[in-house]
Structures are given as structure tokens and as C-alpha cells.
CSV table of C-alpha atoms in Angstrom, one decimal:
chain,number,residue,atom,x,y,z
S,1,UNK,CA,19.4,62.8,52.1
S,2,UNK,CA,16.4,62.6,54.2
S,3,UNK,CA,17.6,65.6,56.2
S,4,UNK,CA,17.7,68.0,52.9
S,5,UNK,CA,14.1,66.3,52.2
S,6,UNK,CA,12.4,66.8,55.8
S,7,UNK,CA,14.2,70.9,55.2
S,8,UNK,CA,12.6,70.9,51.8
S,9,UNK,CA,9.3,69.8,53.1
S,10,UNK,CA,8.9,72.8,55.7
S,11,UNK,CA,10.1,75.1,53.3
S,12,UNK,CA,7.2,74.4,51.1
S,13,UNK,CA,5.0,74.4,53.1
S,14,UNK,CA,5.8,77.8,54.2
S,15,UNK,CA,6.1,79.3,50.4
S,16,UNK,CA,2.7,77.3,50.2
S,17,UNK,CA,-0.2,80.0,49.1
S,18,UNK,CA,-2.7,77.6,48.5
S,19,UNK,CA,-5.2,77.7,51.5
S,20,UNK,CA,-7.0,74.1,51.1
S,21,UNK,CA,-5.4,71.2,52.8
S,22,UNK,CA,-6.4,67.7,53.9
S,23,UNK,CA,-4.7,64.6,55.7
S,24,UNK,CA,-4.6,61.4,54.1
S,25,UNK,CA,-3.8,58.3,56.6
S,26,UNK,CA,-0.7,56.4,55.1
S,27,UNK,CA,0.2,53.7,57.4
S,28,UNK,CA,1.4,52.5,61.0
S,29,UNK,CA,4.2,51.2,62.3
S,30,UNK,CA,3.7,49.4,66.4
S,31,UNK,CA,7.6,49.1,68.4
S,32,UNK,CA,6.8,46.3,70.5
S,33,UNK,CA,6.4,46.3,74.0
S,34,UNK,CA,8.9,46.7,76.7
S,35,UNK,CA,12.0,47.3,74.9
S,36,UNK,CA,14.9,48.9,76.7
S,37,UNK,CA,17.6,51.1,76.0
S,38,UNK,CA,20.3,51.8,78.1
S,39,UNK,CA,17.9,50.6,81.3
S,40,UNK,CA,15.0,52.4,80.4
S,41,UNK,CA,11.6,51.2,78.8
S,42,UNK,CA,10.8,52.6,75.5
S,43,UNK,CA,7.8,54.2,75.8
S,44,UNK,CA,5.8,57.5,77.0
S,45,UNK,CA,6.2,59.1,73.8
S,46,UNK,CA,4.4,62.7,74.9
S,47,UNK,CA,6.3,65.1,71.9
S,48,UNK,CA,8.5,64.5,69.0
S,49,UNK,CA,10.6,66.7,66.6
S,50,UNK,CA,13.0,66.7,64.1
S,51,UNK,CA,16.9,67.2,64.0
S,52,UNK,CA,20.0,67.2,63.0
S,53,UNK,CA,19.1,64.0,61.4
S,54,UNK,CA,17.2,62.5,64.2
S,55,UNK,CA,13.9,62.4,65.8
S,56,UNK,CA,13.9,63.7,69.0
S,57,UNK,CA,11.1,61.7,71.5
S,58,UNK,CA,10.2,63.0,75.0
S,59,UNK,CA,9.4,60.8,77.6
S,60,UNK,CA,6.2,61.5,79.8
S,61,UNK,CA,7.8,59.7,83.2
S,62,UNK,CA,7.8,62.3,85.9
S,63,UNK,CA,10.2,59.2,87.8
S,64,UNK,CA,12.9,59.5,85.4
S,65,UNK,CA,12.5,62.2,82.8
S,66,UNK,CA,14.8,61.4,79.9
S,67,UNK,CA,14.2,62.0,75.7
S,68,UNK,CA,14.8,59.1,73.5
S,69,UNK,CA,17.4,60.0,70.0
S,70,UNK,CA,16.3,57.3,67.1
S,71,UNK,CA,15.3,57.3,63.6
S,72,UNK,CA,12.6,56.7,61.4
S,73,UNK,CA,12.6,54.9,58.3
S,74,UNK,CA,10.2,55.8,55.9
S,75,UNK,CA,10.0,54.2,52.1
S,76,UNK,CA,7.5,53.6,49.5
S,77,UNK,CA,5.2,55.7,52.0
S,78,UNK,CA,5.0,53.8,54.6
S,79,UNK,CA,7.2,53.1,58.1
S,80,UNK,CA,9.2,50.8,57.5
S,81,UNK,CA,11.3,51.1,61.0
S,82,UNK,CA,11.4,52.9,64.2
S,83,UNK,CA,15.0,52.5,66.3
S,84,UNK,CA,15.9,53.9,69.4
S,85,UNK,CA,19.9,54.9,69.3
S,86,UNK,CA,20.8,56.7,72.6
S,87,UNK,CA,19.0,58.1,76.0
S,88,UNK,CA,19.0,61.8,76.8
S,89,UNK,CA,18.6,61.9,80.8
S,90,UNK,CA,17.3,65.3,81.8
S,91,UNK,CA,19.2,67.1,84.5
S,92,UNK,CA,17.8,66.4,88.4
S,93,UNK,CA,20.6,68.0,89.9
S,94,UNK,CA,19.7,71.7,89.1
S,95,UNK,CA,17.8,73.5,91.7
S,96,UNK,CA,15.0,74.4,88.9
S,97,UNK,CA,14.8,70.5,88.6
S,98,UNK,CA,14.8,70.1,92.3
S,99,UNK,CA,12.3,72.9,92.5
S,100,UNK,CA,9.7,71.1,90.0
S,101,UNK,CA,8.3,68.0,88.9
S,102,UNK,CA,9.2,67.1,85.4
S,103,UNK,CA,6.2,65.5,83.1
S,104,UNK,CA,7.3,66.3,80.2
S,105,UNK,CA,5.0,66.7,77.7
S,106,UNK,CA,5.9,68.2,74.7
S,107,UNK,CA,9.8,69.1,72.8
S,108,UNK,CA,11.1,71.2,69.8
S,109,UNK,CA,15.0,72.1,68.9
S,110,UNK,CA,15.8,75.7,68.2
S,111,UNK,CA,19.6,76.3,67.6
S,112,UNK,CA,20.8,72.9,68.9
S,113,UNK,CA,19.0,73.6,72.2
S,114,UNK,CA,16.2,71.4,73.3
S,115,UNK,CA,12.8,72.9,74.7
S,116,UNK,CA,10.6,71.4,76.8
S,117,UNK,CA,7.6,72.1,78.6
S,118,UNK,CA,6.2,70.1,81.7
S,119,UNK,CA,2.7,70.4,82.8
S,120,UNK,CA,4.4,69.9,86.6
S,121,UNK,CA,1.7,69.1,89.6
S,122,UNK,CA,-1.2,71.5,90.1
S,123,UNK,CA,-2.0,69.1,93.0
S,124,UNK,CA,1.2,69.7,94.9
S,125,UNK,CA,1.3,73.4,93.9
S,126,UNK,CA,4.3,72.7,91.7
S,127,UNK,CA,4.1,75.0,88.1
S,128,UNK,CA,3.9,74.1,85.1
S,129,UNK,CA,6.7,75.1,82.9
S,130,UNK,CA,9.2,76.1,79.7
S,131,UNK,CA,12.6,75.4,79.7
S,132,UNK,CA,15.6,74.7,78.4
S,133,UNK,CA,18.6,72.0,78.0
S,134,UNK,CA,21.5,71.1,75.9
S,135,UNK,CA,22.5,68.1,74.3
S,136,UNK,CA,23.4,66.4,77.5
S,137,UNK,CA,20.5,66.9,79.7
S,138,UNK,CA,22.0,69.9,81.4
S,139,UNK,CA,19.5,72.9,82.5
S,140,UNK,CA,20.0,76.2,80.6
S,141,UNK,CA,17.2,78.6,81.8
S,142,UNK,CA,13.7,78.6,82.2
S,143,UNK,CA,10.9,81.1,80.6
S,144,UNK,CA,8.5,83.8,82.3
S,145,UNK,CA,5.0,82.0,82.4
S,146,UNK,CA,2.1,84.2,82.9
S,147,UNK,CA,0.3,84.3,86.9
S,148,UNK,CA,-2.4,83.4,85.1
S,149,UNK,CA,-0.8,79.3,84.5
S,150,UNK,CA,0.8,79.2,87.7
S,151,UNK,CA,-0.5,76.2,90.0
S,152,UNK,CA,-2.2,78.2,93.3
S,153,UNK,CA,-2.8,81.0,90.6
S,154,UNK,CA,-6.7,82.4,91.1
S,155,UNK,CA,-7.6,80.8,87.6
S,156,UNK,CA,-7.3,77.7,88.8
S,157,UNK,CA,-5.7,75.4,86.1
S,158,UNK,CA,-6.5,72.1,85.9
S,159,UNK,CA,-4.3,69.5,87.1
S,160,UNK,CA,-2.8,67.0,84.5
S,161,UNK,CA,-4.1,69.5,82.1
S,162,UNK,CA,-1.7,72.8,81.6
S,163,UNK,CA,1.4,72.9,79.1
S,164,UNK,CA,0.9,69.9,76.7
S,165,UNK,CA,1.8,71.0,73.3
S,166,UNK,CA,4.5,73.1,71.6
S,167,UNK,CA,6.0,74.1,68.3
S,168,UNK,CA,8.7,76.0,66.9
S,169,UNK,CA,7.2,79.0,64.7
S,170,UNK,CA,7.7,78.5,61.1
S,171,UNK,CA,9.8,81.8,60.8
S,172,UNK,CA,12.1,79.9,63.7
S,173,UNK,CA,11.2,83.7,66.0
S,174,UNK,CA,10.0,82.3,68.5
S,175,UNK,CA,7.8,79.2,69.5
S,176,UNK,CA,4.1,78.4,70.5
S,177,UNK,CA,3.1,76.2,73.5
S,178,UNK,CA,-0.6,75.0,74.1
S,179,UNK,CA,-3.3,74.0,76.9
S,180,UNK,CA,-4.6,70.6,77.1
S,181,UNK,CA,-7.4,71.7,79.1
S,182,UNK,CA,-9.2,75.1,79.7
S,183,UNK,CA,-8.4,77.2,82.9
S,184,UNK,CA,-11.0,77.1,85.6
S,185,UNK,CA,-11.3,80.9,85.1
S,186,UNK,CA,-12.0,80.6,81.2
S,187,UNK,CA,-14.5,78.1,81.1
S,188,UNK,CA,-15.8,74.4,81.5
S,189,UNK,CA,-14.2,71.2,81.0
S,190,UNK,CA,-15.4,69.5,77.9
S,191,UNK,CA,-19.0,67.5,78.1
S,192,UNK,CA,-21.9,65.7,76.5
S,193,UNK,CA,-23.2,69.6,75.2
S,194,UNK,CA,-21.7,72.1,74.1
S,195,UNK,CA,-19.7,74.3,76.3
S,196,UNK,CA,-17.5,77.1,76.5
S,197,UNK,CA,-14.2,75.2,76.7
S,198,UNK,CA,-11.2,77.1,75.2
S,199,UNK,CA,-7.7,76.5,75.9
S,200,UNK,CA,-4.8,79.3,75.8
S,201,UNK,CA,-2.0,79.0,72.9
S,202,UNK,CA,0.5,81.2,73.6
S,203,UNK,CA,3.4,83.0,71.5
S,204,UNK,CA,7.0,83.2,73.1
S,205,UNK,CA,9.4,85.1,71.2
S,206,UNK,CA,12.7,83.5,71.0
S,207,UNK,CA,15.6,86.3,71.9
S,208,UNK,CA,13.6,87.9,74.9
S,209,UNK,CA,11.4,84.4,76.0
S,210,UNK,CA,8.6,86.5,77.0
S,211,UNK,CA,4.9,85.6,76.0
S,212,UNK,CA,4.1,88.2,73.6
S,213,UNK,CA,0.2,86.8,72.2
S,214,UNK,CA,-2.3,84.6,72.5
S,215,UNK,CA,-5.4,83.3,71.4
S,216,UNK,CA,-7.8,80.6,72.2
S,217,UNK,CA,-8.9,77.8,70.9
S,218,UNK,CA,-12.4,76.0,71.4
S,219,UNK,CA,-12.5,72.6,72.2
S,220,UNK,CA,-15.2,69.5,70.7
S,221,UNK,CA,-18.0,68.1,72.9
S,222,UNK,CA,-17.7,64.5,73.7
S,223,UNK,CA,-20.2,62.6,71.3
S,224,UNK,CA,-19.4,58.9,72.6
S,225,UNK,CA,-21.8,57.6,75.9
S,226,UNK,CA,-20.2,57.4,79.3
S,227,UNK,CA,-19.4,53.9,80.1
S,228,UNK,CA,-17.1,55.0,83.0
S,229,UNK,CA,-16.7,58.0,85.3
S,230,UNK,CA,-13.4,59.1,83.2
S,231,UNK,CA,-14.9,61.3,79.9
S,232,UNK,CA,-12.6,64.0,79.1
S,233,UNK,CA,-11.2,65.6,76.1
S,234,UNK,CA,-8.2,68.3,75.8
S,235,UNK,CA,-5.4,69.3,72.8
S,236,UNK,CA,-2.4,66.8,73.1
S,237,UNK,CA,-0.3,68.0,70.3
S,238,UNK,CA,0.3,71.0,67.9
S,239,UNK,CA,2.3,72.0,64.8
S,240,UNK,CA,2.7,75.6,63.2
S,241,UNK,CA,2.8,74.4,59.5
S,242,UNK,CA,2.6,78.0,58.0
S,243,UNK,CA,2.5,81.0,59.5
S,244,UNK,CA,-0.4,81.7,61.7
S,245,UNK,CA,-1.7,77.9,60.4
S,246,UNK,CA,-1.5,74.9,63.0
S,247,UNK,CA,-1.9,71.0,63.2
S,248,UNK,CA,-4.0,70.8,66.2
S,249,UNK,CA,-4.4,67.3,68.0
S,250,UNK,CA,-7.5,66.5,70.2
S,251,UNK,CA,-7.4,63.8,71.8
S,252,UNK,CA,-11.0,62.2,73.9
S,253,UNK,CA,-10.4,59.8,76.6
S,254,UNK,CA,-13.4,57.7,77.8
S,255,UNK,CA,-13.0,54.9,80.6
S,256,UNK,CA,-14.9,51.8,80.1
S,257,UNK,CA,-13.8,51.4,76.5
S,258,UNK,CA,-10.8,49.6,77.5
S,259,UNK,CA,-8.3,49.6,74.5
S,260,UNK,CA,-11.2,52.1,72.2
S,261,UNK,CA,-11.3,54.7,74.8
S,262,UNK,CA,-9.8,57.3,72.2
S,263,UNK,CA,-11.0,59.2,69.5
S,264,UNK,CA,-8.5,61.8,67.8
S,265,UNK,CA,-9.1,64.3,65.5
S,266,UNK,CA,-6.4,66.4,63.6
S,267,UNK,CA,-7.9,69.8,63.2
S,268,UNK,CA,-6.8,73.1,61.2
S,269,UNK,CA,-6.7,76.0,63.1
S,270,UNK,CA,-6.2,79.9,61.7
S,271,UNK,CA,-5.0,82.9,63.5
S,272,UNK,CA,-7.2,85.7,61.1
S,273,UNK,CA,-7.5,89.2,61.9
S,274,UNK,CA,-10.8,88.5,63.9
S,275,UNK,CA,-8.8,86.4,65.9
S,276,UNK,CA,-8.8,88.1,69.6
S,277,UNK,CA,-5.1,88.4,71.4
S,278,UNK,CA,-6.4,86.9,74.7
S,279,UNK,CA,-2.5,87.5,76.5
S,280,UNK,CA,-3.9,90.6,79.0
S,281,UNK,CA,-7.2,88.5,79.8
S,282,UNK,CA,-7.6,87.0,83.3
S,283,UNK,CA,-11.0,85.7,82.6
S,284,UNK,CA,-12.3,84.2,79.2
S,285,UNK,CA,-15.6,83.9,80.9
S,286,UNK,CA,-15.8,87.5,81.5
S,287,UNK,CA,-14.6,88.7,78.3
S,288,UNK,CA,-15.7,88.9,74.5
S,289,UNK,CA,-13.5,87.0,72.6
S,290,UNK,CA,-13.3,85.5,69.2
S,291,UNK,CA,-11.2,82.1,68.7
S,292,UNK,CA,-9.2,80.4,66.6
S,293,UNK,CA,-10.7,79.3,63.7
S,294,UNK,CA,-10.9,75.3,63.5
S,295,UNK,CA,-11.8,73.2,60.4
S,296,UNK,CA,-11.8,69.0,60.8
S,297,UNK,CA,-8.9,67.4,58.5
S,298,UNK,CA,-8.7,63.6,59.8
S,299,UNK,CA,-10.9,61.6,62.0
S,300,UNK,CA,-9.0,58.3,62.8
S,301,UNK,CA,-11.8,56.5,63.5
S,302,UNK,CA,-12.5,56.6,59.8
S,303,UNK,CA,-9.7,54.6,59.4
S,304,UNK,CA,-9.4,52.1,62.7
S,305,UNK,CA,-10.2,49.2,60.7
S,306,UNK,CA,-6.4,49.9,58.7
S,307,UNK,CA,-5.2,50.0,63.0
S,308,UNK,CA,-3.7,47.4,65.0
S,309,UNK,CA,-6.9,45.7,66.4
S,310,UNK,CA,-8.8,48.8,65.1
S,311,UNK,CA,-7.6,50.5,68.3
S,312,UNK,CA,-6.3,54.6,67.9
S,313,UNK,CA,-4.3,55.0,70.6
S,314,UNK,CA,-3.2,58.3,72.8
S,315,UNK,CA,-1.3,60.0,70.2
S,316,UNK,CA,0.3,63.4,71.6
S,317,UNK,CA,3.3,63.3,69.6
S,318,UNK,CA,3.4,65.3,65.9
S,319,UNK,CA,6.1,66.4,63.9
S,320,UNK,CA,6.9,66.9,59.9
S,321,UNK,CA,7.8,63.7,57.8
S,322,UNK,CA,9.9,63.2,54.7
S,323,UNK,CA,9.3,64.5,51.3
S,324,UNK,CA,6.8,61.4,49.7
S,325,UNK,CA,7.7,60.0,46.4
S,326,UNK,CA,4.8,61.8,45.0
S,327,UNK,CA,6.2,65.0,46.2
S,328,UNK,CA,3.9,65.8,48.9
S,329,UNK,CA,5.0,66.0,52.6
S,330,UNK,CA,3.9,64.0,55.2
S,331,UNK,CA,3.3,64.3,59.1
S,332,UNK,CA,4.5,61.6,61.6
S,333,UNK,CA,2.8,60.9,65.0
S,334,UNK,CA,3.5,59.0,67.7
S,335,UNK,CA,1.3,57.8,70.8
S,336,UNK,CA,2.2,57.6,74.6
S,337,UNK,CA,1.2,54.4,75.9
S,338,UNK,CA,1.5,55.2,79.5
S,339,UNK,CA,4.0,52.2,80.1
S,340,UNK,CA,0.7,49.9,79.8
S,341,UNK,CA,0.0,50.7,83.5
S,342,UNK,CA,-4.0,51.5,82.6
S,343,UNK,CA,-4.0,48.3,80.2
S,344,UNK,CA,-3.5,47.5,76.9
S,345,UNK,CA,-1.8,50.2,74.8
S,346,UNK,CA,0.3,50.7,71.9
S,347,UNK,CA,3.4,52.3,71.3
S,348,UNK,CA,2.2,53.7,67.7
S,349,UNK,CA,3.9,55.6,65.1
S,350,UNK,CA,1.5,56.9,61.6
S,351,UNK,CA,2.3,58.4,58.8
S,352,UNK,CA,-0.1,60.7,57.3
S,353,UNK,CA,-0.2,62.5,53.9
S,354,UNK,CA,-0.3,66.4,53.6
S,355,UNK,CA,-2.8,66.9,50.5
S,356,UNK,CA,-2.4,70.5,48.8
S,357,UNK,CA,-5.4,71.6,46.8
């Protein structure tokens, strides 16, 4: 039943002409700390998806890079449980495993094959990357990434900061996979003013896995004061809910906050015929370009006093939800905690509300 709800629920959203939509923040659900399954810690959650009946959870540990299969429980509109069934350990035998390190950051299922993308170690000169694996963990094949994302490539990507989100397209062609943070050759890091700070989403067309557009997307200043040297802000998450419409998640770290060093934002963002195909660009600094269109739908600090100790955690995890019992459909995140090795964190699941108008 769920899966036939969770179908129906994309496929309206896809027939849906209507062009006005907000978020409505349902409810939370916390999986406590340290639980194991099959002798690995719960926890990491970088990307999440739906299928087949399952939730499909990626898990940011470079150490051991493995997805987690479980289920979530939602009734009466809230979560009502999150379990953890079996362990996917990604392949390290493979020479393309050998040949790269695996943070995972993002996942989506296209004909019963998983997709990942890793943002590898710009440090180490190791490349980011698109790949596939089946059911078992065993490496398929890998996609063409442009020079442009390579790690000693002459745009100089940041480190920690290349392929973070993805998505399926809605018309299941291809897929789309995102920047958390903006080349060195397109423009500056997030700040305390405004900058040019766009990050690359790029179209990969299923059959032939080449990148066939792009476009940029400008990222928000950081509004909170520095209390430590860590202030930062980059795109953790996105989801195509209509064609050429996305969920975008930005996600602000600030040290010196402890637990409240986030702020995340859910944003709408529009591909429209002004949009510029940014694919052939080397340079966003040297170029004219016109981005993505971006409107606000959910601040969560609006709603951290409905939070576990009014803390928003690092939520880089967003799929669809089920059908809700008022007929509308509903997103589910999910945060990475980081294994608590920077502190307190929570391993956080939401619900949120799709509103039509």
C-alpha cells in the first residue's frame, strides 16, 4: 500500500500545473544514538531515496562505505518509526574503488541499480565521482565527469565541497547531480556580504551517461555572526519534483554554536527559458550568466522550538514521502550526524507537508 501511495504521490506532482507551493513542517522522529546493524553504527545519513518498498540511506564514512535498507513508518502525519533491516557494503575490491575514495554523499535507484556520487579527496588529488552498483554492493561502471570537477583540474574545486546532491529526473531520462560549494574558477565561497557564489547542477542523461546541461545556482550569504573560524554555507541536498522544478537544501555551518551551528533552508529553484546552460563554461567569473531562479519555502529555524532541544541538525538527506491523509504529499529528510565525532548531533528524520495552491 504505501508503495502504490509514495508512486501516486510523484505522479501528481508531475501532472501538477499549479505553480505555487509551500512546505509545511509536520513532525520529527530522533533514532537513538549508537545503534548497530550487522557491526556497523547507524548513522551518516548523507542521501536517501525510495524503492521497491524501502528507503534506501547512504552512509557518509569514507572507512567503510556501505548504504543502510530500512523503513519508515508514517501515520496520522507524523513518524511514527524508523528501522534499519539490512547493510549494503559497497564494493572495495574493484579497481575504480581502489582507485578512489568513497564519501558518499548522495543516492537514487533507477531500474533496480543504485547511483551514487562521492565527492572523493580534492586534497589527495583523488576525483570526485558518479557511479554505479547493484543490489549487492558490486561496481557497474562509472560516468564521464567534466575536466572542469576533476580534483588538480585548473578550476580548482573545493575540497569537501564537489558532488553532494543528486536526483533522478521526474521523466526517469536521466538524473541531476549538484555542487555543495562553488568552483574556485566560478566564484567565492559564501560570506558575511553578498557574493558571487554559484554552484553547477548538472544534467546526465541516463542511456548515454554523458553531462548534457547545466545551470547554476546562487548560493545565500551567511546572516548569523562568526563565533568560530568555521562559517560556511553550500547545497547539501536536491530533489527534481517537476520537471525543470527542484527541492533545493542549503545547509549553513557556523563553529562556536555547538549543537545550533545550522541553519537550513528548503528553497524552490526553476529552470526558465532565461536560465543560462552553463555545461561549455570554464569560468562563471568570466562569463554572463543568468541562474536558477530560487524562491524560500521553509526556514527551520521558524520551527526549532517544535526540535529536539530546538537544535536543526545537518540535514543532507531528501526524498518524497507518502500520500497524507489529507491527500497531499509529503517530503522526508534525514540529517548526517557525523558519528558525534564534532559533538552533540542527532540522527533526525522530518516530515514535511507539500502545500499546493
Amino acid at each position: 500500500m504505501k508503495k502504490i501511495a509514495i508512486a501516486l504521490s510523484v505522479f501528481g506532482l508531475l501532472a501538477c500545473k499549479q505553480q505555487r507551493i509551500s512546505l509545511k513542517f509536520l513532525n520529527e522522529y530522533i533514532v537513538k544514538d549508537s545503534l548497530q546493524i550487522d557491526n556497523t553504527v547507524i548513522g551518516g545519513i548523507s542521501g536517501i531515496d525510495y524503492y521497491n518498498n524501502q528507503y534506501y540511506m547512504v552512509v557518509d564514512d569514507a572507512a567503510n562505505p556501505r548504504i543502510l535498507i530500512g523503513d519508515i513508518v508514517v501515520k496520522n502525519d507524523s513518524i511514527q518509526s524508523v528501522s534499519f533491516e539490512k547493510v549494503i557494503v559497497v564494493d572495495t575490491v574493484s579497481q575504480f574503488t581502489k582507485n578512489h575514495v568513497l564519501d558518499l554523499e548522495s543516492i537514487f535507484i533507477q531500474d533496480g541499480v543504485l547511483n551514487l556520487t562521492s565527492e572523493g579527496s580534492i586534497q589527495y588529488k583523488k576525483d570526485p565521482s558518479i557511479f554505479h552498483i547493484d543490489t549487492k554492493g558490486n561496481f557497474i561502471n562509472e560516468v564521464v565527469i567534466p575536466n572542469y570537477f576533476k580534483a588538480t583540474s585548473e578550476a580548482k574545486p573545493k575540497h569537501n565541497g564537489v558532488f553532494e546532491g543528486s536526483s533522478k529526473s521526474i521523466d526517469d531520462k536521466g538524473f541531476w547531480v549538484a555542487m555543495e560549494a562553488p568552483l574556485e574558477a566560478d566564484g567565492e565561497e559564501p560570506t558575511f556580504h553578498e557574493t558571487q557564489s554559484p554552484v553547477r547542477i548538472t544534467y546526465y542523461d541516463k542511456n548515454t551517461k554523458e553531462a548534457t546541461k547545466q545551470y547554476a545556482y546562487q548560493l545565500e550569504k551567511i546572516d548569523k555572526p562568526a563565533k568560530g573560524n568555521v562559517n560556511l554555507n553550500g547545497v547539501t541536498a536536491i530533489l527534481e519534483y517537476k520537471k525543470d522544478h527542484f527541492f533545493i537544501i542549503e545547509r549553513i555551518y557556523q563553529s562556536g554554536y555547538g549543537s545550533h551551528g545550522n541553519v537550513v533552508r528548503i528553497f524552490k529553484a526553476t529552470i526558465d527559458d532565461a536560465s543560462t546552460n552553463t555545461l561549455a563554461i570554464e569560468s562563471l567569473k568570466n562569463e554572463k550568466y543568468t541562474p536558477l531562479k530560487k524562491e524560500l519555502l521553509l526556514d527551520f529555524s521558524t520551527v526549532e522550538n517544535q526540535l529536539t532541544d530546538g537544535i536543526i541538525d545537518n540535514i543532507e538527506a531528501i526524498t518524497f514521502g507518502p500520500t497524507l491523509a489529507n491527500g497531499n504529499k509529503s517530503l522526508i529528510l534525514a540529517s548526517d550526524d557525523n558519528f558525534q565525532v564534532y559533538g552533540k548531533q542527532l540522527n533526525q528524520f522530518l516530515l514535511i507537508e507539500i502545500e499546493e495552491k
